[in-house]
mmCIF file of C-alpha atoms and ligand atoms in Angstrom:
data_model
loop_
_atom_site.group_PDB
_atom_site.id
_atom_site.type_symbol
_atom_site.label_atom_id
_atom_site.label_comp_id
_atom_site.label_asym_id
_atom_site.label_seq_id
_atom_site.Cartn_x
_atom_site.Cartn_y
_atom_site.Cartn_z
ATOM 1 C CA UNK A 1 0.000 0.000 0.000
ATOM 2 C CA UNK A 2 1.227 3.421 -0.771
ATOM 3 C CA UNK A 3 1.959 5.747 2.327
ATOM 4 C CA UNK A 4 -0.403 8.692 1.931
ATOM 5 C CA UNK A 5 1.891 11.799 2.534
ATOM 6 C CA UNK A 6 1.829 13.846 5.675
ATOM 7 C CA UNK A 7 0.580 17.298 6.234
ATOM 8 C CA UNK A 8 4.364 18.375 5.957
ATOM 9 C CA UNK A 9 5.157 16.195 3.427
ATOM 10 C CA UNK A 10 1.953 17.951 1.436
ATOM 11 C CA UNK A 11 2.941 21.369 2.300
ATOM 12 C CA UNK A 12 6.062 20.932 0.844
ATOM 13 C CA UNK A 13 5.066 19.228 -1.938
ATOM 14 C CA UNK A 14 2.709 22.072 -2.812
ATOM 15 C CA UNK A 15 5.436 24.770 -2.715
ATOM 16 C CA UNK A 16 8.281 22.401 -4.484
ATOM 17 C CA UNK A 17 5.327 21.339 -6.657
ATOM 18 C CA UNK A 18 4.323 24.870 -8.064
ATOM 19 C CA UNK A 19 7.687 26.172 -8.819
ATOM 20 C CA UNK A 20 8.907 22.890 -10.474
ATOM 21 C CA UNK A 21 5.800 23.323 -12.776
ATOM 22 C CA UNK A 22 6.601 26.939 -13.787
ATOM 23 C CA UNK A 23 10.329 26.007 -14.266
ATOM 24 C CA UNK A 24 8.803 22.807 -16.859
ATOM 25 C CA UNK A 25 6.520 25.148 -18.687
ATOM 26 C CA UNK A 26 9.245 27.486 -19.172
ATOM 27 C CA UNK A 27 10.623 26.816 -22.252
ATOM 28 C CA UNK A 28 7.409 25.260 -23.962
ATOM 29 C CA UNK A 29 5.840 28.886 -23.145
ATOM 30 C CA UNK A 30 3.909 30.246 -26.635
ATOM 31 C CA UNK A 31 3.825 27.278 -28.046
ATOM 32 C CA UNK A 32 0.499 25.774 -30.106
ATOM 33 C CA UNK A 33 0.070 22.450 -28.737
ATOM 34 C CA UNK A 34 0.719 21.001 -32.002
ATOM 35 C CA UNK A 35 4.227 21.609 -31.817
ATOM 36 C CA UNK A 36 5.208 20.364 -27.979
ATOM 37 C CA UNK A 37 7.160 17.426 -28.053
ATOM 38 C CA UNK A 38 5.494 14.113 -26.490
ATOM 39 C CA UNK A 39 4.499 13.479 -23.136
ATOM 40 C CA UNK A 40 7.621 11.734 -22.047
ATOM 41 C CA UNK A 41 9.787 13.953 -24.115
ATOM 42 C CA UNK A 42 8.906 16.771 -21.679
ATOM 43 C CA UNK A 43 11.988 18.091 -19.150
ATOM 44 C CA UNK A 44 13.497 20.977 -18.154
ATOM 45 C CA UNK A 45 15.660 21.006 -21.164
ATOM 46 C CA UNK A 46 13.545 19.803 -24.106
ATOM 47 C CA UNK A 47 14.489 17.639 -27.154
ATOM 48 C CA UNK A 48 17.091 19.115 -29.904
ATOM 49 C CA UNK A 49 15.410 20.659 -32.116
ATOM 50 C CA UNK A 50 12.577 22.253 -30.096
ATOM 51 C CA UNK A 51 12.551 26.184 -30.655
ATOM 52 C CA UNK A 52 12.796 26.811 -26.844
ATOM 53 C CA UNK A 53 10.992 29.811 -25.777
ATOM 54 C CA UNK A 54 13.294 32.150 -23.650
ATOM 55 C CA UNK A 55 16.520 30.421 -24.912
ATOM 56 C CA UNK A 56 18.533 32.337 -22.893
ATOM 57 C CA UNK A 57 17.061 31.577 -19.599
ATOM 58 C CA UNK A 58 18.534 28.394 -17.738
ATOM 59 C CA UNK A 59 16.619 25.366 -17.574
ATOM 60 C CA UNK A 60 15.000 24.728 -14.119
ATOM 61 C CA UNK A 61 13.875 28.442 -13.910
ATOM 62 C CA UNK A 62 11.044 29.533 -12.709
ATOM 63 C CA UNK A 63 9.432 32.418 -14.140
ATOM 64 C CA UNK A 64 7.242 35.159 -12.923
ATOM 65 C CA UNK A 65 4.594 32.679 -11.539
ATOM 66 C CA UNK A 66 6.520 31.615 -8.807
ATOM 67 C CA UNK A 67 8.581 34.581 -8.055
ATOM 68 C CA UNK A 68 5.353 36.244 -7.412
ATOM 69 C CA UNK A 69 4.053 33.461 -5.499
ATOM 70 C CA UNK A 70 7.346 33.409 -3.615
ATOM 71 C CA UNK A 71 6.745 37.243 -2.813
ATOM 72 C CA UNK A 72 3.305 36.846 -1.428
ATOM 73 C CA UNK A 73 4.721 33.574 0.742
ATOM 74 C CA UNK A 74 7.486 35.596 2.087
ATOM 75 C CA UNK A 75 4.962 38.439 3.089
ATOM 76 C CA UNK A 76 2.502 36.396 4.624
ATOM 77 C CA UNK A 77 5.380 35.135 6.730
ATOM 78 C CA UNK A 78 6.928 38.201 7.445
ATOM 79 C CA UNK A 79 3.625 40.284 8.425
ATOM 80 C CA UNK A 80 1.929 37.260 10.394
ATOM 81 C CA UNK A 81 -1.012 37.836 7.770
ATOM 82 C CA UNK A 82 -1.812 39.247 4.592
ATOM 83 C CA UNK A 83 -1.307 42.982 4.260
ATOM 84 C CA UNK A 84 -2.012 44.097 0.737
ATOM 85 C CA UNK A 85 0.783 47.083 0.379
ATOM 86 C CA UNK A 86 3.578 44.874 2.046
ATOM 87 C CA UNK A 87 2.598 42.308 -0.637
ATOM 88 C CA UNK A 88 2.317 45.225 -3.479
ATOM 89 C CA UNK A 89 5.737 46.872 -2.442
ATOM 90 C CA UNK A 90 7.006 43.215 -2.767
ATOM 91 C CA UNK A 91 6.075 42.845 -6.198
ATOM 92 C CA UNK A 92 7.218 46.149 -7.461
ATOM 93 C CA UNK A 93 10.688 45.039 -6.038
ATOM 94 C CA UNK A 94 10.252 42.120 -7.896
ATOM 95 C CA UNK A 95 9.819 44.084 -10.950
ATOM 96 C CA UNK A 96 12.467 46.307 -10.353
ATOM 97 C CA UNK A 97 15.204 44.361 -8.885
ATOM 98 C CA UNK A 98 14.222 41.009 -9.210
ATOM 99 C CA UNK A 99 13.377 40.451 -5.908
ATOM 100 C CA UNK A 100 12.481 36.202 -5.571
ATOM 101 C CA UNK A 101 13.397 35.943 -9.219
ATOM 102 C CA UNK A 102 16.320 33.410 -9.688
ATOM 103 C CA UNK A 103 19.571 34.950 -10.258
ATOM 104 C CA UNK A 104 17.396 38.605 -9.627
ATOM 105 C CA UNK A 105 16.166 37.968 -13.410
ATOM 106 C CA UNK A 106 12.828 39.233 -14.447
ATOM 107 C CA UNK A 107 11.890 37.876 -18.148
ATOM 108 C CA UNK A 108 8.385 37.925 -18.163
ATOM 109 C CA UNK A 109 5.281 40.024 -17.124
ATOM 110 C CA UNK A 110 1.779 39.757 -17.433
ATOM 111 C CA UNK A 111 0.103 43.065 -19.220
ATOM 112 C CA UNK A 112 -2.139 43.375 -16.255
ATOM 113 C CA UNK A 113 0.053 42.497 -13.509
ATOM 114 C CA UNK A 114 2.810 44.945 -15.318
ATOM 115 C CA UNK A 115 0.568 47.895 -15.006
ATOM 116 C CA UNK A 116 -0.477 47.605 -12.198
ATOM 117 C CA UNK A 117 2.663 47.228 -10.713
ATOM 118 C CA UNK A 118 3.580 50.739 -12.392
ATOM 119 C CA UNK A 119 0.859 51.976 -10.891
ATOM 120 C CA UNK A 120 1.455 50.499 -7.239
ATOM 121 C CA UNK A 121 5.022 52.130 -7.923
ATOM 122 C CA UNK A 122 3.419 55.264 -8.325
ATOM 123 C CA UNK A 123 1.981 54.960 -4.727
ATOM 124 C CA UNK A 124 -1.858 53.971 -6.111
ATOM 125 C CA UNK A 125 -2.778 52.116 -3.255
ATOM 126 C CA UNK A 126 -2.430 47.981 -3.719
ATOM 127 C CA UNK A 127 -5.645 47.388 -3.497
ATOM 128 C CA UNK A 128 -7.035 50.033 -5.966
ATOM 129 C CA UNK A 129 -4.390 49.044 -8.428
ATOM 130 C CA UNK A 130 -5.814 46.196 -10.126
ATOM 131 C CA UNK A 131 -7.676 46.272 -13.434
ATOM 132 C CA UNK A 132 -11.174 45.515 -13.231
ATOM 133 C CA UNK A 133 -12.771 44.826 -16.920
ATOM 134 C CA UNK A 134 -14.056 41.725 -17.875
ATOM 135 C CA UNK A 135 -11.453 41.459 -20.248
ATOM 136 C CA UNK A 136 -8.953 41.968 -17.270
ATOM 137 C CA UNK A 137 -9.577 38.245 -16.324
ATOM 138 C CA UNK A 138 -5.961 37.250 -17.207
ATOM 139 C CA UNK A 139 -4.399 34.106 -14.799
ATOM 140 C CA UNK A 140 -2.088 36.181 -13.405
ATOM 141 C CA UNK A 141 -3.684 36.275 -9.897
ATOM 142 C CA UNK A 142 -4.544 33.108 -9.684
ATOM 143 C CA UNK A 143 -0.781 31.392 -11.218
ATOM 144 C CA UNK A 144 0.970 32.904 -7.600
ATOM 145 C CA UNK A 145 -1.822 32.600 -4.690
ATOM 146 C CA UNK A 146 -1.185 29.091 -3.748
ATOM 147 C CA UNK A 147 1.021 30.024 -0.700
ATOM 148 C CA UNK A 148 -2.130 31.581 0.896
ATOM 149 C CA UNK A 149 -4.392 28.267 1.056
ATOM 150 C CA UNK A 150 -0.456 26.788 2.484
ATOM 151 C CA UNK A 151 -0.245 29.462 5.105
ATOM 152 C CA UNK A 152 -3.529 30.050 6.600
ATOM 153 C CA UNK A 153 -5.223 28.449 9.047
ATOM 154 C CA UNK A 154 -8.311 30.514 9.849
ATOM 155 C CA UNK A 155 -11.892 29.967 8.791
ATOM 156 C CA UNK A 156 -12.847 28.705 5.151
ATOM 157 C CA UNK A 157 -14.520 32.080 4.699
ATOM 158 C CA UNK A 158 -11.592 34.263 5.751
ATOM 159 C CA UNK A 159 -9.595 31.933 3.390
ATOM 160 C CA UNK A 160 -11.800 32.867 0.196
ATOM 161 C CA UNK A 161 -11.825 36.769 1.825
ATOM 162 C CA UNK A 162 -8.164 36.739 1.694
ATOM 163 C CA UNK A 163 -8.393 35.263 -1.717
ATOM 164 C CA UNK A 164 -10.147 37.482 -3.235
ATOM 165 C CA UNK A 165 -7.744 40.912 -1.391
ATOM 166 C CA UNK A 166 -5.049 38.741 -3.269
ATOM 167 C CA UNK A 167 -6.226 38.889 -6.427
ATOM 168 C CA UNK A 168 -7.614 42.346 -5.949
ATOM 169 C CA UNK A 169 -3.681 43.862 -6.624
ATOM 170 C CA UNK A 170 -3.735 43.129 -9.969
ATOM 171 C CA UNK A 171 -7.053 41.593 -11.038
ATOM 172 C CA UNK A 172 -9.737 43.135 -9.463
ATOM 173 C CA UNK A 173 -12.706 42.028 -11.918
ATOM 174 C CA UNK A 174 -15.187 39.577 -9.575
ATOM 175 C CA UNK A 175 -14.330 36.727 -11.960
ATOM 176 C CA UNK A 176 -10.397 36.679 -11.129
ATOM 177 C CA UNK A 177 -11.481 36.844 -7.769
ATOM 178 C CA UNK A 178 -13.981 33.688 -7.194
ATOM 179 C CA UNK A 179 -11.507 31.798 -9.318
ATOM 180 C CA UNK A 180 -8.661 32.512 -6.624
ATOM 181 C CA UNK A 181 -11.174 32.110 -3.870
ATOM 182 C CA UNK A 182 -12.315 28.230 -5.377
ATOM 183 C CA UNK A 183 -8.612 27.385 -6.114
ATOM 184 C CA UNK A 184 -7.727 28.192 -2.498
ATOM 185 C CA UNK A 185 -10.565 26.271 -0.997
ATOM 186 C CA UNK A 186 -9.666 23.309 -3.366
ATOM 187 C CA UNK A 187 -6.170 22.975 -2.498
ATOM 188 C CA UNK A 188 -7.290 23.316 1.644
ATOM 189 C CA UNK A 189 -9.101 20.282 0.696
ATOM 190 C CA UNK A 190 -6.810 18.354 -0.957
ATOM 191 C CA UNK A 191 -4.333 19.534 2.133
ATOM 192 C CA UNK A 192 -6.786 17.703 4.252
ATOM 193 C CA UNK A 193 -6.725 14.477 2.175
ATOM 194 C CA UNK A 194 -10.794 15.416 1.415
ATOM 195 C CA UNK A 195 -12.721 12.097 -0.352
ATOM 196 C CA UNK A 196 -13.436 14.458 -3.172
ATOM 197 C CA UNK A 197 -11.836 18.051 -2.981
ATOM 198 C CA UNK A 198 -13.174 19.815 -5.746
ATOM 199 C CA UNK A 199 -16.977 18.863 -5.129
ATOM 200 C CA UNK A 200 -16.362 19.947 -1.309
ATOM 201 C CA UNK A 201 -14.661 23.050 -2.479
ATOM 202 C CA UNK A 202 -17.715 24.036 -4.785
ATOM 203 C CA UNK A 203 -19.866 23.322 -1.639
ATOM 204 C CA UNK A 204 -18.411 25.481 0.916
ATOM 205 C CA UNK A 205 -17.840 28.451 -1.576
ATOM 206 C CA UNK A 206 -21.901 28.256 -2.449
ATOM 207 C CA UNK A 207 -22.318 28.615 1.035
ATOM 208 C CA UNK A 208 -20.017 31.222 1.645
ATOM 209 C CA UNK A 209 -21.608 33.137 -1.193
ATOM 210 C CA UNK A 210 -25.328 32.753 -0.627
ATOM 211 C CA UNK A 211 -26.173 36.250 0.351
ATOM 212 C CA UNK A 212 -23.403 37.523 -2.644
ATOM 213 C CA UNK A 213 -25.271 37.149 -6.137
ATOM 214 C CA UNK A 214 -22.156 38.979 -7.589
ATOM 215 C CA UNK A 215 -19.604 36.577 -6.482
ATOM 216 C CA UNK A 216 -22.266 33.800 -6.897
ATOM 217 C CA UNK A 217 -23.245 34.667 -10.488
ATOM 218 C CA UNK A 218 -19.712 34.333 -11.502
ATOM 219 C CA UNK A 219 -19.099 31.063 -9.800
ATOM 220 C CA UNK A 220 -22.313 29.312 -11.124
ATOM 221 C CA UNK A 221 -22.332 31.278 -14.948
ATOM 222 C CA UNK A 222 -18.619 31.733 -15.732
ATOM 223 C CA UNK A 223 -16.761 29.217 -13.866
ATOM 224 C CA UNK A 224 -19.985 26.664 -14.136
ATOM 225 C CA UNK A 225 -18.107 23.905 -12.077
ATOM 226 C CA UNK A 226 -20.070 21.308 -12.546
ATOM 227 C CA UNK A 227 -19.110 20.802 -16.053
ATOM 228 C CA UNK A 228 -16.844 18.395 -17.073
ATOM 229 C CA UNK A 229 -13.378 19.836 -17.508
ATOM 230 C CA UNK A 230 -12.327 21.141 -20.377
ATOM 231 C CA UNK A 231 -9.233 23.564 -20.577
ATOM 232 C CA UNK A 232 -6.657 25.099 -23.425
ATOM 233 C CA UNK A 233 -4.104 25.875 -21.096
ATOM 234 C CA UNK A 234 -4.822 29.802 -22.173
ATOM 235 C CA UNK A 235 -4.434 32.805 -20.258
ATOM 236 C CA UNK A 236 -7.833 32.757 -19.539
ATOM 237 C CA UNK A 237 -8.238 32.766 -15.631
ATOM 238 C CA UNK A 238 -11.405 30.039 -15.986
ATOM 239 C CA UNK A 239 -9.687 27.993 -18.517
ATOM 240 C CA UNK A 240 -6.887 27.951 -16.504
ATOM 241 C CA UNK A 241 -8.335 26.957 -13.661
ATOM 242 C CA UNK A 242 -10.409 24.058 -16.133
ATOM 243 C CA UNK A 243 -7.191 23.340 -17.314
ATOM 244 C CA UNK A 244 -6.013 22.504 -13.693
ATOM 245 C CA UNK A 245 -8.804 20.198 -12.985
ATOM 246 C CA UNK A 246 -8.439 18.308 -16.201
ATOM 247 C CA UNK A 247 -4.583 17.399 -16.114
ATOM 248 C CA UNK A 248 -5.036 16.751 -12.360
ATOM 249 C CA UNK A 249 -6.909 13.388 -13.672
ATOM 250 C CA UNK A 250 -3.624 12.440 -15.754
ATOM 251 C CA UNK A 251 -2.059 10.321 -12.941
ATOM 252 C CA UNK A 252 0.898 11.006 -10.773
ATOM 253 C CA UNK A 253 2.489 14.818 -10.734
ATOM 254 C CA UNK A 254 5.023 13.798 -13.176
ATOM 255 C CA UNK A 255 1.920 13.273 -15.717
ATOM 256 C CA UNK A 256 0.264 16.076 -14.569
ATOM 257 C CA UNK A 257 2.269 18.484 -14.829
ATOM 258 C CA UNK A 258 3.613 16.966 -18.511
ATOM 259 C CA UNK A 259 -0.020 17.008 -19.207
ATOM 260 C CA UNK A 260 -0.517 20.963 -18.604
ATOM 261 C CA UNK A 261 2.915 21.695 -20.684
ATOM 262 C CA UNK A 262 1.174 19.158 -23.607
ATOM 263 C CA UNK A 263 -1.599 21.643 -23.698
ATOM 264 C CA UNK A 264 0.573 24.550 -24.560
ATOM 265 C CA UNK A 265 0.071 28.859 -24.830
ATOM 266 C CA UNK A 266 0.287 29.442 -21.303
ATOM 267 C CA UNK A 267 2.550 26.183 -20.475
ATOM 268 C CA UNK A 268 4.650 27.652 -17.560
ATOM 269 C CA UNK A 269 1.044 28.747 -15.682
ATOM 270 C CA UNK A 270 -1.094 25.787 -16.348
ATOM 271 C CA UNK A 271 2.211 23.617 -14.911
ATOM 272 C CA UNK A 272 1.989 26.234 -12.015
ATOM 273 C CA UNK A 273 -1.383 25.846 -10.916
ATOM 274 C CA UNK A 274 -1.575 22.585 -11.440
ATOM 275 C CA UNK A 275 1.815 21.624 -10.366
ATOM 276 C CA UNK A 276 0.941 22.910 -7.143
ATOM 277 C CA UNK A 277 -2.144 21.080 -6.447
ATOM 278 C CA UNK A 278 -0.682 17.715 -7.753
ATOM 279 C CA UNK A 279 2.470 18.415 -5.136
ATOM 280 C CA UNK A 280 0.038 18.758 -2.243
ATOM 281 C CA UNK A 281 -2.353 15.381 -3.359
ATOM 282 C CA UNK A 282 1.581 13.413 -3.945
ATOM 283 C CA UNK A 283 3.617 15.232 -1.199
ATOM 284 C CA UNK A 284 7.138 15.903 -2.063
ATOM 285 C CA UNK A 285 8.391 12.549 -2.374
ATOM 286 C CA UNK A 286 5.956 12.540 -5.319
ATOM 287 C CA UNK A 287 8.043 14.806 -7.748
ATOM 288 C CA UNK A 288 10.696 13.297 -9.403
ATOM 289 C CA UNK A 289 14.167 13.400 -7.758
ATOM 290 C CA UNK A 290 15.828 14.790 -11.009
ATOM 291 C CA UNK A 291 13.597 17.992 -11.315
ATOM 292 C CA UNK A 292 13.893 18.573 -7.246
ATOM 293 C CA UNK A 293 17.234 18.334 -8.056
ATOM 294 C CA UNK A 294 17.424 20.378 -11.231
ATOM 295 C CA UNK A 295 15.313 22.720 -9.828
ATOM 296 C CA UNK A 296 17.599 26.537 -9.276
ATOM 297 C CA UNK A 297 16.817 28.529 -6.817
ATOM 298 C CA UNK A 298 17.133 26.582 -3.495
ATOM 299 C CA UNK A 299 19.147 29.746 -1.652
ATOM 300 C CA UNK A 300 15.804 31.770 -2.168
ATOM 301 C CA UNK A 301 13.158 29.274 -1.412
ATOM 302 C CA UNK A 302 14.637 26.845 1.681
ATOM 303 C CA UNK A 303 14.149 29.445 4.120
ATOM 304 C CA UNK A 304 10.489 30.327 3.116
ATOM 305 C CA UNK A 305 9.881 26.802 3.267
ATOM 306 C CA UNK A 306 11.266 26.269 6.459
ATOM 307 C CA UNK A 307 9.533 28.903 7.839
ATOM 308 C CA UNK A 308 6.412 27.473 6.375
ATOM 309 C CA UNK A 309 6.779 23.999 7.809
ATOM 310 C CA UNK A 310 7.587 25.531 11.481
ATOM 311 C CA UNK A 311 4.226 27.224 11.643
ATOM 312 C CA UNK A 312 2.353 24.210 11.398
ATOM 313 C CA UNK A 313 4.140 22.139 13.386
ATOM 314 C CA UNK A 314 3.857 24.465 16.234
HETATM 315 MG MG1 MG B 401 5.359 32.735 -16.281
#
């Protein structure tokens, strides 16, 4: 029988799990899924031949997914909470100096996140800063939040509160919101080993937003998540988050994570999101020793992780 990971060995998993992801998508990033190499042809550095997106950027990087993820970890950490303009001044620093970024390089930005980092630079408030259109409903809020659902340990409804401030930086449109909220609540489940994570998930949140026909709308009419699966790996905050739930099915986090890269486009975010999910369900031991070990970065994560890991085993 195969020992179910522990809480720690989930936690860690989840963190390892999401940044190992972003570093696969990497260089598979743009690509039409017609042209990404076969499932088992998928590592850090792909076949000869492959026209590697961001060529010059080493392989087992990860990208602006997990720095940013990494920035809202280490502020949760460092404020006891979340506090929105710690967490914006983090990202700006990001932007300008690299700040989480291996080897302090930045080489990509989302449109949305990118301005409204400008404008949090430009002292707007964090929490007025994000874009709110419906065509603001990019993944970019939802590819870095994981480290909330890791961290906290309040209430399911202060959870998807938090959530939803989180996403509120850079993607303030309702839709980017609920999205973060559900992912958070689904990963919290699959932390706690729930029977079936995503149904649960989908529960609470309808409870949570019974009194909120805003936030409910967009949960039952946009993100519809009773449908069957169906994702593109896009940029799409809802496909992304379909996208999620589909490779999740594939098997073990090695073929989930191959699975979000196989979709292409947004390769480096679907392998994010998903990545991080499939890292919690496996625990660490789940990822494959090679991309643990391939994986860069170590100086700047360890200590966030450690510091992760001692709060729950207090
Ligand atoms: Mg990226």
């Amino acid at each position: 029988m195969i020992k179910r990971p522990t809480r720690i060995e989930r936690l860690t998993g989840g963190l390892v799990g999401l940044l190992v992801g972003d570093a696969l998508g990497v260089p598979y990033e743009f690509h039409d899924a017609s042209t990404i190499p076969a499932v088992e042809l998928i590592e850090f550095q792909p076949p000869a031949g492959f026209a590697r997106s961001h060529h010059l950027v080493q392989p087992g990087t990860w990208s602006d997914d997990g720095a940013q993820a990494l920035c809202l970890l280490a502020s949760l950490l460092e404020c006891g909470q979340f506090d929105a303009d710690d967490f914006g001044r983090r990202l700006v620093l990001w932007y300008d100096d690299g700040y989480m970024a291996v080897d302090g390089i930045v080489f990509d930005v989302g449109i949305i996140t990118g301005k409204a980092i400008l404008a949090m630079r430009q002292n707007v408030p964090a929490l007025e800063a994000g874009a709110g259109d419906e065509y603001d409903n990019g993944n970019g809020s939802l590819m870095r939040v994981l480290p909330l659902a890791l961290f906290h340990r309040g209430s399911d409804s202060d959870l998807v509160r938090i959530a939803q401030l989180q996403s509120q930086l850079t993607h303030a449109h309702m839709r980017s919101q609920v999205c973060c909220a559900l992912y958070c609540l689904w990963a919290r489940r699959i932390l706690d080993d729930a029977v079936d994570p995503w149904n649960e998930a989908v529960g609470t949140l309808r409870t949570i937003y019974a009194n909120k026909p805003q936030e409910l709308e967009e949960l039952e009419w946009s993100i519809r998540p009773d449908d069957e699966p169906i994702g593109y790996g896009s940029g799409y905050v809802v496909d992304s988050l379909r996208s999620a739930r589909m490779v999740l099915e594939a098997g073990n986090y090695e073929a989930v994570v191959r699975a979000a890269v196989r979709l292409g486009n947004d390769t480096d975010t679907t392998a994010c999101i998903a990545g991080g999910l499939a890292g919690i369900r496996d625990g660490i031991d789940g990822i494959p020793e090679r991309w643990r070990e391939q994986l860069l970065g170590k100086t700047i994560f360890s200590p966030l992780l450690k510091q992760l890991l001692a709060r729950h085993e207090e």
